[in-house]
Amino acid sequence: MALNDDYVVDILLEAGLITKAQVQEARDKAEGGSVSEALSQLGFVTHEDISRTLAANSGMEFADLTQHTIPPNITGILTPLDARRYQAIPIAERDGAVTIAIADPMAFETFDSLGFLLKREVEFVCTTPEQLKAALDQYYGPAESEGSSEGGFDVTDDVGEGDAPIIKMVTTLLLEAYKIKASDIHLEPLERSFRVRFRIDGVLQEMQSPPKKLQTAIVARLKIMTGTMSIAEKRLPQDGRIQVKIGKAAVDLRVSTIPTVHGESVVMRILDKSSLVLGLPELGFLSYDQAKFENLNNLPDGIVLVTGPTGSGKTTTLYACLNVINKPDRKLITVEDPVEYQMSGINQVQVNASIGMTFPAALRSMLRQAPNIIMIGEIRDPETASIAVNASLTGHLVLSTLHTNDAPSAIPRLVDIGVQPFLVSSALRAAMAQRLVRRLCPKCKQPTELSDYEMSTLGLEAKQMSGATPMKNVGCDACRGRGFKGRMGIFEMFEIDDEIRHMINNNAATTILRQRARELGMRTLREDGVRKVLAGLTTADEVITSTMSDLA
């Protein structure tokens, strides 16, 4: 994982190694490229200065690998493939613990993965990227074509391996899924076929299927690519992760297998890191709602919840928030199951119940790290909810998700989990429900008129159509004939004021809370969707389908 360039520059400035004038000179030289690299080229800092500073900021020791001679029995702790996959090299061993050098002190998933892979205590030290590359070449030989410099598989190169048809087939599959922006790949063993389906903009579409006889080999190849899944175990579900490099894009695949009567079914969730740079407008926020949500995420304390069913984009919204508020003067810690995206400058904790690292256990430890902002993947049990509430009442901003159909229902849901109403009213600042609707393809959408059914169902009157530009999906080459390209959110923002706090303390029903929120200006999911229909961003059918439970 490449370190965020702005983060590196901020750390160097904070350490006093460079001045703002030098940064500006480096920016001019970089012309949109790496500022930290330009600082080095201009002689303001060395690569070793950068690595030593990053190591110190992360509480790690710096290792000068030019001063190390590593015995073969030490380097043999990792295979050449694993060493290059994780961009790491063992340099010492003592009392059963191994010391491993890496170049990225923020590679938290590497820490977890190597600890799991080696089944022993691991201490990490930081070195420069140049020293690490030289050591990997010296002790493991030149890089093979399958390993990428990002610590994953470079599938762009793999397609050229004509002598390995399974590798070619798998990597072509991954390339095609990425190219058409699929969110999931489903490989499903049926009685006489091995069905392949991609989920595109929330809808499953069947693709060309490979021969049934290659089913076992394809599944085995994917397991090998994770580095952690067993190809021998076919009777139990397994989970793993694949890091791939497609051109210049770093993409994670979350892999899940489950045994069925006709073989192992595989689902791969594609986690494209480019979505991390999305701003709130790209997620679907209109200007007024964006301003309100940004204000919530700048609060000093309290709980802000994003609610909705599985697959409604809650986690993506939270990551976009973290990307906005991730600044050097704030300490952010997340606890997730699993960590979907690795983010520079944020301490991300992976839940692992098998070793006792549960949400509550992780949260208790996190609070001792004195964070400003905590992100909890999901509040799902009384202990997690209690710790989250206590954290919010002691000066922390807590961001999390909850499974409810609308925003006001977050309150009875927290009470049902076990949080006392007076604590809910004190801690909760806002709850925002969301759904995803498909975004019309900008190249082929055409004006349309809404039917009487659509007008009635959406609660629209003829006078509201003045100045509106509803559109319909048509289909073109750019959107593969679907008429839609990408998805966007529709939102329902429920803010807690003093009157609503009083109502929560008196155990007011959800319908009463919702009514009061509407009086205060809350737009429902359907009403927000209607705004986007009238603006020509999506279709009436998309909004109606995604808000069937909204009676407004």
Coordinates of N, CA, C and O in Angstrom, one line a residue, residues 251-416:
V251 N -6.1 -3.1 -6.3 CA -7.5 -3.6 -6.0 C -7.4 -4.8 -5.1 O -6.6 -5.7 -5.2
D252 N -8.3 -4.8 -4.1 CA -8.4 -5.9 -3.1 C -9.6 -6.7 -3.5 O -10.7 -6.2 -3.9
L253 N -9.5 -8.0 -3.4 CA -10.6 -8.9 -3.6 C -10.9 -9.7 -2.3 O -9.9 -10.3 -1.8
R254 N -12.0 -9.6 -1.7 CA -12.4 -10.4 -0.5 C -13.1 -11.7 -1.0 O -14.1 -11.6 -1.7
V255 N -12.4 -12.8 -0.7 CA -12.8 -14.1 -1.3 C -13.6 -14.9 -0.2 O -13.1 -15.0 0.9
S256 N -14.7 -15.5 -0.6 CA -15.4 -16.4 0.3 C -15.8 -17.7 -0.5 O -16.3 -17.6 -1.6
T257 N -15.5 -18.8 0.1 CA -15.9 -20.1 -0.5 C -16.8 -20.8 0.5 O -16.7 -20.7 1.7
I258 N -17.8 -21.6 -0.1 CA -18.7 -22.4 0.7 C -19.0 -23.7 -0.1 O -19.2 -23.6 -1.3
P259 N -18.9 -24.8 0.6 CA -19.2 -26.1 -0.2 C -20.7 -26.2 -0.5 O -21.5 -25.9 0.3
T260 N -20.9 -26.7 -1.7 CA -22.3 -27.0 -2.2 C -22.3 -28.4 -2.7 O -21.2 -29.1 -2.8
V261 N -23.5 -28.9 -3.1 CA -23.5 -30.3 -3.5 C -22.8 -30.6 -4.8 O -22.5 -31.7 -5.2
H262 N -22.5 -29.5 -5.6 CA -21.9 -29.6 -6.9 C -20.5 -29.0 -6.9 O -19.9 -28.8 -7.9
G263 N -19.9 -28.7 -5.7 CA -18.6 -28.2 -5.6 C -18.6 -26.9 -4.8 O -19.6 -26.5 -4.2
E264 N -17.4 -26.2 -4.7 CA -17.3 -25.0 -3.9 C -17.8 -23.8 -4.7 O -17.3 -23.5 -5.8
S265 N -18.7 -23.0 -4.1 CA -19.1 -21.8 -4.6 C -18.2 -20.7 -4.1 O -17.8 -20.6 -2.9
V266 N -17.8 -19.8 -5.0 CA -16.9 -18.7 -4.7 C -17.6 -17.3 -5.0 O -18.2 -17.2 -6.0
V267 N -17.4 -16.4 -4.0 CA -17.9 -15.0 -4.2 C -16.7 -14.1 -3.9 O -16.1 -14.3 -2.9
M268 N -16.4 -13.3 -4.8 CA -15.3 -12.3 -4.6 C -15.8 -10.9 -4.6 O -16.4 -10.5 -5.6
R269 N -15.7 -10.2 -3.5 CA -16.1 -8.8 -3.5 C -14.9 -7.9 -3.9 O -13.8 -8.0 -3.4
I270 N -15.1 -7.1 -4.9 CA -14.1 -6.2 -5.5 C -14.0 -4.9 -4.7 O -15.0 -4.2 -4.7
L271 N -12.9 -4.7 -4.1 CA -12.8 -3.4 -3.3 C -11.8 -2.5 -4.0 O -10.6 -2.7 -3.8
D272 N -12.3 -1.7 -4.8 CA -11.4 -0.8 -5.6 C -11.1 0.4 -4.7 O -11.9 1.2 -4.3
K273 N -9.8 0.6 -4.5 CA -9.3 1.7 -3.6 C -9.6 3.1 -4.1 O -9.5 4.0 -3.4
S274 N -9.8 3.2 -5.5 CA -10.1 4.5 -6.0 C -11.4 5.1 -5.5 O -11.6 6.3 -5.5
S275 N -12.3 4.2 -4.9 CA -13.5 4.8 -4.3 C -13.2 5.6 -3.0 O -14.1 6.3 -2.6
L276 N -12.0 5.4 -2.5 CA -11.7 6.1 -1.3 C -11.6 7.6 -1.5 O -11.7 8.4 -0.6
V277 N -11.3 8.0 -2.7 CA -11.1 9.4 -3.0 C -12.4 10.1 -3.3 O -12.4 11.3 -3.6
L278 N -13.5 9.3 -3.4 CA -14.8 9.9 -3.7 C -15.1 11.0 -2.6 O -15.0 10.8 -1.4
G279 N -15.6 12.1 -3.1 CA -16.1 13.1 -2.2 C -17.6 12.9 -2.0 O -18.2 12.0 -2.6
L280 N -18.2 13.6 -1.1 CA -19.6 13.4 -0.8 C -20.5 13.7 -2.0 O -21.5 13.0 -2.1
P281 N -20.2 14.7 -2.8 CA -21.1 14.9 -4.0 C -21.1 13.6 -4.9 O -22.2 13.3 -5.4
E282 N -20.0 13.0 -5.1 CA -19.9 11.7 -5.9 C -20.8 10.6 -5.3 O -21.3 9.7 -6.0
L283 N -20.9 10.6 -4.0 CA -21.8 9.6 -3.3 C -23.3 9.9 -3.5 O -24.1 9.0 -3.3
G284 N -23.6 11.1 -4.0 CA -25.0 11.4 -4.2 C -25.6 12.5 -3.3 O -26.7 12.9 -3.4
F285 N -24.7 13.1 -2.5 CA -25.2 14.2 -1.6 C -25.4 15.5 -2.5 O -24.6 15.9 -3.2
L286 N -26.6 16.1 -2.3 CA -26.8 17.4 -2.8 C -26.3 18.4 -1.8 O -26.0 18.1 -0.7
S287 N -26.0 19.6 -2.3 CA -25.2 20.6 -1.5 C -25.7 20.8 -0.1 O -24.9 20.8 0.8
Y288 N -27.0 21.0 0.1 CA -27.5 21.3 1.4 C -27.3 20.1 2.4 O -26.8 20.3 3.5
D289 N -27.6 18.9 1.9 CA -27.4 17.7 2.8 C -25.9 17.5 3.0 O -25.5 17.0 4.1
Q290 N -25.1 17.8 2.0 CA -23.6 17.6 2.2 C -23.1 18.5 3.3 O -22.3 18.1 4.1
A291 N -23.5 19.7 3.3 CA -23.1 20.6 4.3 C -23.5 20.2 5.7 O -22.7 20.2 6.7
K292 N -24.7 19.6 5.9 CA -25.2 19.1 7.2 C -24.4 17.9 7.6 O -24.0 17.8 8.8
F293 N -24.1 17.0 6.6 CA -23.3 15.8 7.0 C -21.9 16.2 7.4 O -21.3 15.6 8.3
E294 N -21.3 17.1 6.7 CA -19.9 17.5 7.0 C -19.9 18.1 8.4 O -18.9 17.9 9.1
N295 N -20.9 18.9 8.7 CA -20.9 19.5 10.1 C -21.0 18.4 11.1 O -20.4 18.5 12.2
L296 N -21.8 17.4 10.9 CA -21.9 16.3 11.8 C -20.5 15.6 12.0 O -20.2 15.2 13.2
N297 N -19.8 15.4 11.0 CA -18.5 14.7 11.1 C -17.4 15.6 11.6 O -16.3 15.1 11.8
N298 N -17.7 16.8 11.9 CA -16.7 17.7 12.5 C -17.1 18.0 14.0 O -16.4 18.8 14.6
L299 N -18.1 17.3 14.5 CA -18.4 17.4 15.9 C -17.3 16.9 16.8 O -16.6 15.9 16.4
P300 N -17.1 17.4 18.0 CA -16.1 16.9 18.9 C -16.4 15.6 19.5 O -15.5 14.9 20.0
D301 N -17.7 15.3 19.7 CA -18.0 14.0 20.4 C -19.4 13.6 19.9 O -20.1 14.3 19.1
G302 N -19.9 12.5 20.5 CA -21.2 12.0 20.1 C -21.1 10.8 19.1 O -20.1 10.5 18.6
I303 N -22.3 10.3 18.8 CA -22.4 9.2 17.9 C -23.1 9.6 16.6 O -24.2 10.2 16.7
V304 N -22.6 9.3 15.5 CA -23.2 9.5 14.2 C -23.4 8.2 13.5 O -22.4 7.5 13.3
L305 N -24.6 7.8 13.2 CA -24.9 6.5 12.6 C -25.3 6.6 11.2 O -26.0 7.5 10.8
V306 N -24.9 5.6 10.4 CA -25.4 5.4 9.0 C -26.1 4.1 9.0 O -25.6 3.1 9.4
T307 N -27.4 4.2 8.6 CA -28.2 3.0 8.7 C -28.7 2.5 7.3 O -28.7 3.3 6.4
G308 N -29.1 1.3 7.3 CA -29.7 0.7 6.0 C -29.4 -0.8 6.0 O -28.6 -1.3 6.8
P309 N -30.0 -1.5 5.0 CA -29.7 -2.9 4.9 C -28.4 -3.2 4.3 O -27.6 -2.3 3.9
T310 N -28.0 -4.5 4.3 CA -26.7 -4.9 3.7 C -26.7 -4.5 2.2 O -27.7 -4.7 1.5
G311 N -25.6 -4.0 1.8 CA -25.4 -3.6 0.4 C -26.0 -2.2 0.1 O -26.1 -1.9 -1.1
S312 N -26.3 -1.4 1.1 CA -26.8 -0.1 0.8 C -25.7 1.0 0.8 O -26.0 2.2 0.6
G313 N -24.5 0.6 0.9 CA -23.4 1.6 0.7 C -23.0 2.3 2.0 O -22.2 3.3 2.0
K314 N -23.4 1.7 3.2 CA -23.1 2.4 4.5 C -21.6 2.5 4.7 O -21.0 3.5 5.1
T315 N -20.8 1.4 4.5 CA -19.4 1.4 4.7 C -18.7 2.3 3.8 O -17.7 3.1 4.2
T316 N -19.1 2.4 2.5 CA -18.5 3.3 1.6 C -18.6 4.8 2.1 O -17.7 5.6 2.0
T317 N -19.8 5.1 2.6 CA -20.1 6.4 3.1 C -19.1 6.7 4.3 O -18.6 7.8 4.4
L318 N -19.0 5.8 5.2 CA -18.1 6.0 6.3 C -16.7 6.2 5.9 O -15.9 7.0 6.4
Y319 N -16.2 5.4 4.9 CA -14.8 5.6 4.4 C -14.6 6.9 3.8 O -13.6 7.6 3.9
A320 N -15.6 7.4 3.0 CA -15.5 8.7 2.4 C -15.4 9.8 3.5 O -14.7 10.8 3.4
C321 N -16.2 9.6 4.6 CA -16.1 10.5 5.7 C -14.7 10.5 6.3 O -14.1 11.6 6.6
L322 N -14.2 9.3 6.6 CA -12.8 9.2 7.1 C -11.8 9.9 6.3 O -10.8 10.5 6.7
N323 N -11.9 9.8 4.9 CA -11.0 10.4 4.0 C -11.0 11.9 4.1 O -10.0 12.5 4.0
V324 N -12.2 12.4 4.4 CA -12.3 13.9 4.5 C -11.7 14.4 5.8 O -11.1 15.4 5.9
I325 N -12.0 13.7 6.9 CA -11.6 14.2 8.3 C -10.2 13.6 8.7 O -9.7 14.0 9.8
N326 N -9.5 12.8 7.9 CA -8.2 12.3 8.2 C -7.2 13.4 8.0 O -6.7 13.7 6.9
K327 N -6.8 14.0 9.2 CA -5.8 15.0 9.2 C -4.7 14.7 10.2 O -5.0 14.0 11.2
P328 N -3.5 15.2 10.0 CA -2.4 14.9 10.9 C -2.6 15.3 12.4 O -2.0 14.7 13.3
D329 N -3.5 16.3 12.6 CA -3.8 16.7 14.0 C -4.9 15.9 14.7 O -5.3 16.2 15.8
R330 N -5.4 14.8 14.0 CA -6.4 14.0 14.6 C -5.9 12.5 14.6 O -5.3 12.1 13.7
K331 N -6.3 11.8 15.7 CA -6.0 10.4 15.7 C -7.3 9.6 15.4 O -8.2 9.7 16.2
L332 N -7.3 8.8 14.3 CA -8.4 8.0 13.9 C -8.1 6.5 14.1 O -7.0 6.1 13.7
I333 N -9.0 5.8 14.7 CA -8.9 4.4 14.8 C -10.2 3.7 14.4 O -11.3 4.2 14.7
T334 N -10.1 2.7 13.6 CA -11.3 1.9 13.2 C -11.2 0.5 13.8 O -10.1 -0.1 13.9
V335 N -12.3 -0.1 14.0 CA -12.4 -1.6 14.3 C -13.4 -2.1 13.4 O -14.6 -1.7 13.3
E336 N -13.0 -3.1 12.5 CA -13.8 -3.6 11.4 C -13.8 -5.1 11.3 O -12.8 -5.7 11.7
D337 N -14.8 -5.6 10.7 CA -14.8 -7.1 10.4 C -15.5 -7.3 9.1 O -16.7 -7.4 9.0
P338 N -14.7 -7.4 8.0 CA -13.3 -7.2 7.9 C -12.9 -5.8 7.6 O -13.7 -4.9 7.4
V339 N -11.5 -5.5 7.6 CA -11.0 -4.2 7.1 C -11.2 -4.3 5.6 O -10.5 -5.0 4.9
E340 N -12.1 -3.4 5.1 CA -12.3 -3.5 3.7 C -11.3 -2.7 2.8 O -10.9 -3.2 1.8
Y341 N -10.9 -1.5 3.3 CA -10.0 -0.7 2.6 C -8.9 -0.3 3.6 O -9.2 0.1 4.7
Q342 N -7.6 -0.4 3.1 CA -6.5 0.2 4.0 C -6.3 1.6 3.6 O -6.2 2.0 2.5
M343 N -6.3 2.4 4.7 CA -6.2 3.9 4.5 C -4.9 4.4 5.2 O -4.7 4.1 6.4
S344 N -4.1 5.2 4.5 CA -3.0 5.8 5.1 C -3.3 6.8 6.2 O -4.3 7.5 6.1
G345 N -2.6 6.7 7.3 CA -2.7 7.7 8.4 C -3.8 7.3 9.4 O -4.1 8.0 10.3
I346 N -4.5 6.1 9.2 CA -5.5 5.7 10.1 C -5.1 4.3 10.7 O -4.7 3.4 10.0
N347 N -5.3 4.2 12.0 CA -5.0 2.9 12.6 C -6.3 2.0 12.5 O -7.3 2.3 13.1
Q348 N -6.1 0.9 11.7 CA -7.3 0.1 11.4 C -7.1 -1.3 12.1 O -6.0 -1.9 11.9
V349 N -8.1 -1.7 12.9 CA -8.0 -2.9 13.7 C -8.9 -4.0 13.1 O -10.1 -3.7 12.8
Q350 N -8.4 -5.2 12.8 CA -9.2 -6.3 12.2 C -9.7 -7.1 13.4 O -9.0 -7.6 14.2
V351 N -11.0 -7.3 13.4 CA -11.7 -8.2 14.4 C -11.3 -9.7 14.0 O -11.2 -10.1 12.9
N352 N -10.9 -10.4 15.1 CA -10.6 -11.9 14.9 C -11.1 -12.6 16.1 O -10.4 -12.8 17.1
A353 N -12.4 -13.0 16.1 CA -13.0 -13.6 17.2 C -12.3 -14.9 17.7 O -12.4 -15.3 18.9
S354 N -11.7 -15.6 16.8 CA -11.0 -16.9 17.1 C -9.9 -16.7 18.1 O -9.5 -17.7 18.8
I355 N -9.3 -15.5 18.2 CA -8.2 -15.3 19.2 C -8.7 -14.3 20.2 O -7.8 -13.8 21.0
G356 N -10.0 -14.0 20.3 CA -10.5 -13.1 21.3 C -10.5 -11.7 21.0 O -10.9 -10.8 21.8
M357 N -10.1 -11.4 19.7 CA -10.1 -10.0 19.3 C -11.5 -9.6 18.7 O -11.8 -9.6 17.5
T358 N -12.5 -9.5 19.7 CA -13.9 -9.2 19.3 C -14.0 -7.6 19.2 O -13.1 -6.9 19.6
F359 N -15.2 -7.2 18.8 CA -15.5 -5.7 18.7 C -15.3 -5.1 20.1 O -14.6 -4.1 20.3
P360 N -15.9 -5.7 21.2 CA -15.7 -5.1 22.5 C -14.3 -5.0 23.0 O -13.8 -4.0 23.5
A361 N -13.5 -6.2 22.7 CA -12.1 -6.2 23.2 C -11.3 -5.2 22.5 O -10.5 -4.5 23.1
A362 N -11.5 -5.1 21.1 CA -10.8 -4.1 20.4 C -11.1 -2.7 20.8 O -10.2 -1.8 21.0
L363 N -12.4 -2.4 21.1 CA -12.8 -1.1 21.5 C -12.2 -0.7 22.8 O -11.7 0.5 23.0
R364 N -12.2 -1.6 23.8 CA -11.6 -1.3 25.1 C -10.1 -0.9 24.9 O -9.6 0.1 25.6
S365 N -9.4 -1.6 24.1 CA -8.0 -1.3 23.9 C -7.8 0.0 23.1 O -6.9 0.8 23.4
M366 N -8.7 0.2 22.2 CA -8.6 1.5 21.4 C -8.7 2.7 22.2 O -8.0 3.7 22.0
L367 N -9.6 2.7 23.2 CA -9.8 3.9 24.0 C -8.5 4.3 24.8 O -8.3 5.4 25.1
R368 N -7.7 3.3 25.1 CA -6.4 3.6 25.8 C -5.4 4.2 24.8 O -4.4 4.7 25.3
Q369 N -5.7 4.2 23.5 CA -4.8 4.8 22.5 C -5.1 6.3 22.3 O -4.5 7.0 21.5
A370 N -6.1 6.8 23.1 CA -6.5 8.3 23.1 C -6.8 8.8 21.7 O -6.2 9.8 21.2
P371 N -7.7 8.1 21.0 CA -8.1 8.6 19.6 C -9.1 9.8 19.8 O -9.8 10.0 20.8
N372 N -9.1 10.6 18.7 CA -10.2 11.7 18.6 C -11.5 11.1 18.0 O -12.6 11.5 18.4
I373 N -11.3 10.2 17.0 CA -12.4 9.7 16.2 C -12.3 8.2 16.2 O -11.2 7.7 15.9
I374 N -13.4 7.5 16.4 CA -13.5 6.1 16.3 C -14.5 5.7 15.3 O -15.6 6.2 15.3
M375 N -14.1 4.8 14.4 CA -15.1 4.2 13.5 C -15.3 2.7 13.8 O -14.4 2.0 13.9
I376 N -16.6 2.3 14.1 CA -16.9 0.9 14.4 C -17.7 0.4 13.2 O -18.7 1.0 12.8
G377 N -17.2 -0.7 12.7 CA -17.8 -1.3 11.5 C -19.3 -1.4 11.6 O -20.1 -1.1 10.7
E378 N -19.8 -1.9 12.8 CA -21.2 -2.1 13.0 C -21.4 -2.3 14.5 O -20.7 -3.0 15.2
I379 N -22.5 -1.7 15.0 CA -23.0 -1.9 16.4 C -24.0 -3.0 16.3 O -25.1 -2.9 15.7
R380 N -23.6 -4.1 16.9 CA -24.5 -5.3 16.8 C -24.8 -6.0 18.1 O -25.5 -7.0 18.1
D381 N -24.2 -5.6 19.2 CA -24.4 -6.3 20.5 C -24.4 -5.3 21.6 O -23.9 -4.2 21.5
P382 N -24.9 -5.7 22.8 CA -25.0 -4.8 23.9 C -23.6 -4.2 24.4 O -23.5 -3.0 24.7
E383 N -22.6 -5.1 24.4 CA -21.3 -4.6 24.9 C -20.7 -3.6 24.0 O -20.2 -2.6 24.4
T384 N -20.7 -3.9 22.6 CA -20.2 -2.9 21.7 C -21.0 -1.6 21.8 O -20.4 -0.5 21.8
A385 N -22.3 -1.7 21.9 CA -23.1 -0.4 22.0 C -22.8 0.3 23.3 O -22.7 1.6 23.2
S386 N -22.6 -0.4 24.4 CA -22.3 0.3 25.6 C -20.9 1.0 25.6 O -20.8 2.2 26.0
I387 N -19.9 0.4 25.0 CA -18.6 1.0 24.9 C -18.7 2.2 24.0 O -18.1 3.2 24.2
A388 N -19.4 2.1 22.9 CA -19.5 3.2 21.9 C -20.2 4.4 22.6 O -19.7 5.5 22.4
V389 N -21.2 4.1 23.3 CA -21.9 5.2 24.0 C -21.0 5.9 25.1 O -20.9 7.1 25.1
N390 N -20.3 5.1 25.8 CA -19.4 5.7 26.8 C -18.3 6.5 26.2 O -17.9 7.5 26.7
A391 N -17.8 6.0 25.1 CA -16.7 6.7 24.4 C -17.2 8.0 23.9 O -16.6 9.1 24.0
S392 N -18.5 8.0 23.4 CA -19.0 9.3 22.8 C -19.3 10.3 23.9 O -19.2 11.5 23.7
L393 N -19.5 9.8 25.2 CA -19.8 10.7 26.3 C -18.6 11.2 27.0 O -18.6 12.0 27.9
T394 N -17.4 10.6 26.6 CA -16.1 11.0 27.2 C -15.2 11.7 26.2 O -14.0 11.6 26.3
G395 N -15.8 12.4 25.2 CA -15.0 13.3 24.3 C -14.6 12.6 23.0 O -13.6 13.2 22.4
H396 N -15.2 11.6 22.6 CA -14.8 10.9 21.3 C -16.0 11.1 20.3 O -17.1 10.9 20.7
L397 N -15.6 11.3 19.0 CA -16.7 11.2 18.0 C -16.7 9.7 17.5 O -15.6 9.2 17.1
V398 N -17.8 9.1 17.5 CA -18.0 7.7 17.1 C -18.8 7.6 15.9 O -19.9 8.1 15.8
L399 N -18.3 7.0 14.8 CA -19.0 6.8 13.6 C -19.3 5.3 13.5 O -18.4 4.5 13.7
S400 N -20.5 4.9 13.1 CA -20.8 3.5 13.0 C -22.0 3.3 12.1 O -22.6 4.2 11.6
T401 N -22.3 2.0 11.9 CA -23.5 1.6 11.1 C -24.4 0.8 11.9 O -24.0 0.2 13.0
L402 N -25.7 0.7 11.5 CA -26.7 0.0 12.2 C -27.7 -0.5 11.1 O -27.9 0.2 10.1
H403 N -28.2 -1.7 11.3 CA -29.2 -2.2 10.4 C -30.6 -1.8 10.7 O -31.3 -2.4 11.6
T404 N -31.1 -0.7 10.1 CA -32.5 -0.3 10.3 C -33.0 0.1 8.9 O -32.2 0.5 8.1
N405 N -34.3 0.1 8.8 CA -34.9 0.5 7.5 C -34.9 2.0 7.3 O -34.9 2.5 6.1
D406 N -35.1 2.8 8.3 CA -35.1 4.2 8.2 C -34.2 4.9 9.3 O -33.8 4.2 10.2
A407 N -34.1 6.2 9.3 CA -33.2 6.8 10.3 C -33.8 6.9 11.7 O -33.1 6.5 12.6
P408 N -35.0 7.3 11.9 CA -35.6 7.3 13.2 C -35.6 6.0 13.9 O -35.5 5.9 15.2
S409 N -35.6 4.9 13.2 CA -35.7 3.5 13.8 C -34.4 3.2 14.4 O -34.3 2.1 15.2
A410 N -33.3 4.0 14.2 CA -32.0 3.7 14.9 C -32.2 3.8 16.5 O -31.5 3.1 17.2
I411 N -33.2 4.7 16.9 CA -33.4 4.9 18.3 C -33.9 3.6 19.0 O -33.3 3.1 20.0
P412 N -35.1 3.1 18.6 CA -35.6 1.9 19.2 C -34.6 0.7 19.0 O -34.6 -0.2 19.8
R413 N -33.8 0.7 17.9 CA -32.9 -0.4 17.7 C -31.8 -0.4 18.7 O -31.4 -1.4 19.3
L414 N -31.3 0.8 19.1 CA -30.3 0.9 20.1 C -30.9 0.5 21.5 O -30.2 -0.2 22.3
V415 N -32.1 0.9 21.7 CA -32.8 0.5 23.0 C -32.9 -1.0 23.0 O -32.7 -1.6 24.1
D416 N -33.3 -1.6 21.9 CA -33.5 -3.1 21.8 C -32.2 -3.8 22.1 O -32.2 -4.8 22.7

